[in-house]
PDB file of C-alpha atoms in Angstrom:
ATOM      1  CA  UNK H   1     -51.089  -2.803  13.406  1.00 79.00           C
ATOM      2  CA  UNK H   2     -48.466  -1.278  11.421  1.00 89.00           C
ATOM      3  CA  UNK H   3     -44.741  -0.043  12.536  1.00 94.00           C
ATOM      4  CA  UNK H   4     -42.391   2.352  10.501  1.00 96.00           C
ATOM      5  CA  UNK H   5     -38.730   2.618  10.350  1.00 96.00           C
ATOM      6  CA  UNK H   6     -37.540   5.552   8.611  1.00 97.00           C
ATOM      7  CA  UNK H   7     -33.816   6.037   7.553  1.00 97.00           C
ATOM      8  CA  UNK H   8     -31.924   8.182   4.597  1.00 98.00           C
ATOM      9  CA  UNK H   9     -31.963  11.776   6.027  1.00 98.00           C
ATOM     10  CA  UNK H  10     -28.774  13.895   7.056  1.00 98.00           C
ATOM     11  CA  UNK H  11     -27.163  16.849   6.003  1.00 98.00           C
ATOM     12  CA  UNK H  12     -27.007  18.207   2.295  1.00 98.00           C
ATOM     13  CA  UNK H  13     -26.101  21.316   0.518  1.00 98.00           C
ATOM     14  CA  UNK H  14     -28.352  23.064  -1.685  1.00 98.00           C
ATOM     15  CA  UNK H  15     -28.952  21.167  -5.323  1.00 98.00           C
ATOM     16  CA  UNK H  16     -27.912  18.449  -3.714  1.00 98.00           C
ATOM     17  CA  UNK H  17     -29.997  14.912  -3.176  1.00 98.00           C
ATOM     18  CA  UNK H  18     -31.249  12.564  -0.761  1.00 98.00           C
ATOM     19  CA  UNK H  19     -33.119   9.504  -0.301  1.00 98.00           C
ATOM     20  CA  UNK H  20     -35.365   8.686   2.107  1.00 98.00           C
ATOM     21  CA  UNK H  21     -36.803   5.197   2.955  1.00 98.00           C
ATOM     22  CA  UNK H  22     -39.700   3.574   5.402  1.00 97.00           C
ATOM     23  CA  UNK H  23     -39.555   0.038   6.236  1.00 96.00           C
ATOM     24  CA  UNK H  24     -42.977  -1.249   7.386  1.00 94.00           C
ATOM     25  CA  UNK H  25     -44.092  -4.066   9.311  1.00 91.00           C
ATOM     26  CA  UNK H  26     -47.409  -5.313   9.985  1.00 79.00           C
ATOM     27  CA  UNK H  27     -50.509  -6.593   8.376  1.00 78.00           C
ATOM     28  CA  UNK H  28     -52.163  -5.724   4.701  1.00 78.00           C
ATOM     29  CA  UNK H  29     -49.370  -3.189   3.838  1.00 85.00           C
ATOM     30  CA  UNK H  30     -50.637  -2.849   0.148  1.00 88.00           C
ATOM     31  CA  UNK H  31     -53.889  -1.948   1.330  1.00 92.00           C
ATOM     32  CA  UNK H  32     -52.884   1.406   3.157  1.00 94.00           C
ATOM     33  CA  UNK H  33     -52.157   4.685   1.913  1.00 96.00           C
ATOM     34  CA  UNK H  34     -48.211   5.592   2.442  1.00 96.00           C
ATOM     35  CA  UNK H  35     -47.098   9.212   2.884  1.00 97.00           C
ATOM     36  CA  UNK H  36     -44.388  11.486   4.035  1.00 98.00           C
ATOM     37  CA  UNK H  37     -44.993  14.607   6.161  1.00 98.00           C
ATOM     38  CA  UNK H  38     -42.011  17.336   7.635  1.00 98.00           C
ATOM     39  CA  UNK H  39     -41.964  19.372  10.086  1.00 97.00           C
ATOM     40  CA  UNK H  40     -40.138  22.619  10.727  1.00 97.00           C
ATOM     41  CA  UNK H  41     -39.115  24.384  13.465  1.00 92.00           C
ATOM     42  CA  UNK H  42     -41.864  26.632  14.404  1.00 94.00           C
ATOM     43  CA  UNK H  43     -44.336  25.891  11.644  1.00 95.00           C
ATOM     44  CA  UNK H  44     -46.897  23.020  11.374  1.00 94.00           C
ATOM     45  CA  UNK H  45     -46.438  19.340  10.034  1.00 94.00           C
ATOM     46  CA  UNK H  46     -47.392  19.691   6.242  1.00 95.00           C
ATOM     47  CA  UNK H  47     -47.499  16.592   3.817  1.00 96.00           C
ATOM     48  CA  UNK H  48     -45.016  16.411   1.504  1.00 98.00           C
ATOM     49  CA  UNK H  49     -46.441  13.952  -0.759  1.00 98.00           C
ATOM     50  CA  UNK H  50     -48.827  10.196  -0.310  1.00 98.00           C
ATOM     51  CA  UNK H  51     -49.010   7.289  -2.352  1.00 97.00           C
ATOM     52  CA  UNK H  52     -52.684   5.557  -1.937  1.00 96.00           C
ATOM     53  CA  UNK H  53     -53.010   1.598  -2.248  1.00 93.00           C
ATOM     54  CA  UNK H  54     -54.782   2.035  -5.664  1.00 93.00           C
ATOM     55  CA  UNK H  55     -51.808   3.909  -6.492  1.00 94.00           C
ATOM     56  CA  UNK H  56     -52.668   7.505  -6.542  1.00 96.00           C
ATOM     57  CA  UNK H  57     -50.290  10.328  -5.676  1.00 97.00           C
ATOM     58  CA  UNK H  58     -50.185  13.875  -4.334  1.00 97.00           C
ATOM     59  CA  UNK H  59     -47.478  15.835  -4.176  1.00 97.00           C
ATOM     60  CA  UNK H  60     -47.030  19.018  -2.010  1.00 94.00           C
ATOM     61  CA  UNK H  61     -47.060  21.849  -4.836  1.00 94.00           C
ATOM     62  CA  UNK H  62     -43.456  23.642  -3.910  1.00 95.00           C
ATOM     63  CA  UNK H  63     -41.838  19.850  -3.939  1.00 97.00           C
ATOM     64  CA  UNK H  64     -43.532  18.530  -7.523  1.00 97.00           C
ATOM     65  CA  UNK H  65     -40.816  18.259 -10.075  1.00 97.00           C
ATOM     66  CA  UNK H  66     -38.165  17.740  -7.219  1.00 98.00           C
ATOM     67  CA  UNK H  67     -39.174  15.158  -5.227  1.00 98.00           C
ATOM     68  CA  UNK H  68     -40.638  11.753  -6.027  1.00 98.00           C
ATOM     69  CA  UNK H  69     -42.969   9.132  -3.985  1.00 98.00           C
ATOM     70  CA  UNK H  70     -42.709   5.815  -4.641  1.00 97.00           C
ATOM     71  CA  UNK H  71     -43.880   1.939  -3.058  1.00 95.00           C
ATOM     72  CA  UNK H  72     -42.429  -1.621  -3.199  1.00 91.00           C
ATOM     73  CA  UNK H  73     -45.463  -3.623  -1.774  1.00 85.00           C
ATOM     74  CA  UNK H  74     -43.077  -6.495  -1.878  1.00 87.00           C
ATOM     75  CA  UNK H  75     -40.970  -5.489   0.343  1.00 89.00           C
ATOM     76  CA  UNK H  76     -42.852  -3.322   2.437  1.00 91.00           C
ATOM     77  CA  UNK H  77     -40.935   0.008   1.787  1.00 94.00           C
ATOM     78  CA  UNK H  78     -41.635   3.506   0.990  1.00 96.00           C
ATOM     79  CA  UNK H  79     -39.394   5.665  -0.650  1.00 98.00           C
ATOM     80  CA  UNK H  80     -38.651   9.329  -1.243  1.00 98.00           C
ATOM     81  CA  UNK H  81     -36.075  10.606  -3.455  1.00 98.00           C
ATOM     82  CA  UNK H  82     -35.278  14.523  -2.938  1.00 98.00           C
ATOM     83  CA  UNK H  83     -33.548  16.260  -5.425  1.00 98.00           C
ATOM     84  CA  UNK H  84     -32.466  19.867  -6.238  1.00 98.00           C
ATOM     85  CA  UNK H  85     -33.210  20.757  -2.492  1.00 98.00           C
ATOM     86  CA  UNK H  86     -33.779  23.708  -0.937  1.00 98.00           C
ATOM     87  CA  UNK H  87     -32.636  25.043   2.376  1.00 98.00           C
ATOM     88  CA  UNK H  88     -36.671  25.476   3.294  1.00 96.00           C
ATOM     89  CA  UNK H  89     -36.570  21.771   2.679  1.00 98.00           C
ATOM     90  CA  UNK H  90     -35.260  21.755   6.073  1.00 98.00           C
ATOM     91  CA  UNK H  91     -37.027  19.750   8.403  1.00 98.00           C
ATOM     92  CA  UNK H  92     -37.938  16.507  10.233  1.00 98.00           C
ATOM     93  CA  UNK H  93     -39.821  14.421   8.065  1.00 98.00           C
ATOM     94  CA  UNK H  94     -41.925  11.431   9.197  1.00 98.00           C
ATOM     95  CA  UNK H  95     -43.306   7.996   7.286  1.00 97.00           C
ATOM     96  CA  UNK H  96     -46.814   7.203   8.222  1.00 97.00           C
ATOM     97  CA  UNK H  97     -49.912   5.215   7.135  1.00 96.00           C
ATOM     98  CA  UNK H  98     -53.461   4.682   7.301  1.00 96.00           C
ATOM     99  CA  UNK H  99     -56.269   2.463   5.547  1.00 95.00           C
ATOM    100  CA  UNK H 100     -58.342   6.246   4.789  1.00 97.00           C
ATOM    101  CA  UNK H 101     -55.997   8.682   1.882  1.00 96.00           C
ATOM    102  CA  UNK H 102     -57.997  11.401   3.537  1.00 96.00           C
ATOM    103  CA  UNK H 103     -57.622  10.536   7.013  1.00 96.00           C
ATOM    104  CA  UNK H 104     -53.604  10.823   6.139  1.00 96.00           C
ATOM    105  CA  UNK H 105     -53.176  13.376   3.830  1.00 94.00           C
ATOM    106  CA  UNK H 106     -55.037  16.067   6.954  1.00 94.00           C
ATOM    107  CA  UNK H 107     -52.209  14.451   9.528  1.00 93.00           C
ATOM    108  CA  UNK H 108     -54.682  12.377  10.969  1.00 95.00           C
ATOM    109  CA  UNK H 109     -52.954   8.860   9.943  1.00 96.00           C
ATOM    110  CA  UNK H 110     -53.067   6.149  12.516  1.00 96.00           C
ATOM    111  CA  UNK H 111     -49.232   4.981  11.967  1.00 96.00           C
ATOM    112  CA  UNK H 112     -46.218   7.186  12.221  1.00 97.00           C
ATOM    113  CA  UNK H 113     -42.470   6.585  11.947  1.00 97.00           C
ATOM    114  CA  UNK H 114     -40.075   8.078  14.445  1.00 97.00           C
ATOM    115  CA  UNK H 115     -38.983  11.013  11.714  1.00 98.00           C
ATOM    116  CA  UNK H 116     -35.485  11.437  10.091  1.00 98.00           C
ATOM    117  CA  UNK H 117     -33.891  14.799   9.986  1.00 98.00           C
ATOM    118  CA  UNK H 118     -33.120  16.567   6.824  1.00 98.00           C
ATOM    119  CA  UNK H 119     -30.674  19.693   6.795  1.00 98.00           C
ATOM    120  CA  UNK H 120     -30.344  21.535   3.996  1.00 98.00           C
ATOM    121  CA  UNK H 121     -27.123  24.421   3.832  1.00 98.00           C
ATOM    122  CA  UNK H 122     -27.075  27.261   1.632  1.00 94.00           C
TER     123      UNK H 122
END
């Protein structure tokens, strides 16, 4: 049983930069793959990038060199730091887990956050 807290998003112009975070709570954190998916108006939920518990990460290919996953088993967080955004950046974006990388990365994860909206102005 896992529960996710995200927190960080709000509104940004283009170029700029935002953090996101996920708190987690629950048992055997380090052993479950952590990613972040978004969520557009109109268009499906995509991942955006996932950090696996033997550390392994996969990046969505518009956001590599811009954004960057990262974990802190020790305290139970995920991060995401955006940079250089984009206005098609724009979107809710969600924190979730699950014990299978490929179970998650498809949008099948068994854990999800409440989402945090990210605006992006041209």
């Amino acid at each position: 049983q896992v529960q996710l807290v995200e927190s960080g998003g709000g509104s940004v112009q283009a170029g700029g930069s935002l953090r996101l975070s996920c708190a987690a709570s629950g048992n055997a954190y380090s052993a479950y793959s952590m990613g972040w998916f978004r969520q557009a108006p109109g268009k499906e939920r995509e991942g955006v990038a996932q950090i696996d518990s033997d550390g392994t990460i996969r990046y969505k290919g518009s956001v590599k060199g811009r954004f960057t996953i990262s974990r802190d088993n020790a305290k139970n967080t995920l991060a995401l730091q955006m940079n250089s955004l984009k206005p098609e950046d724009t979107a809710m974006y969600y924190c979730a887990a699950d014990r299978d990388w490929y179970r998650l990365w498809n949008g099948r994860g068994n854990y999800w956050g409440q989402g945090t909206q990210v605006t992006v102005s041209s």
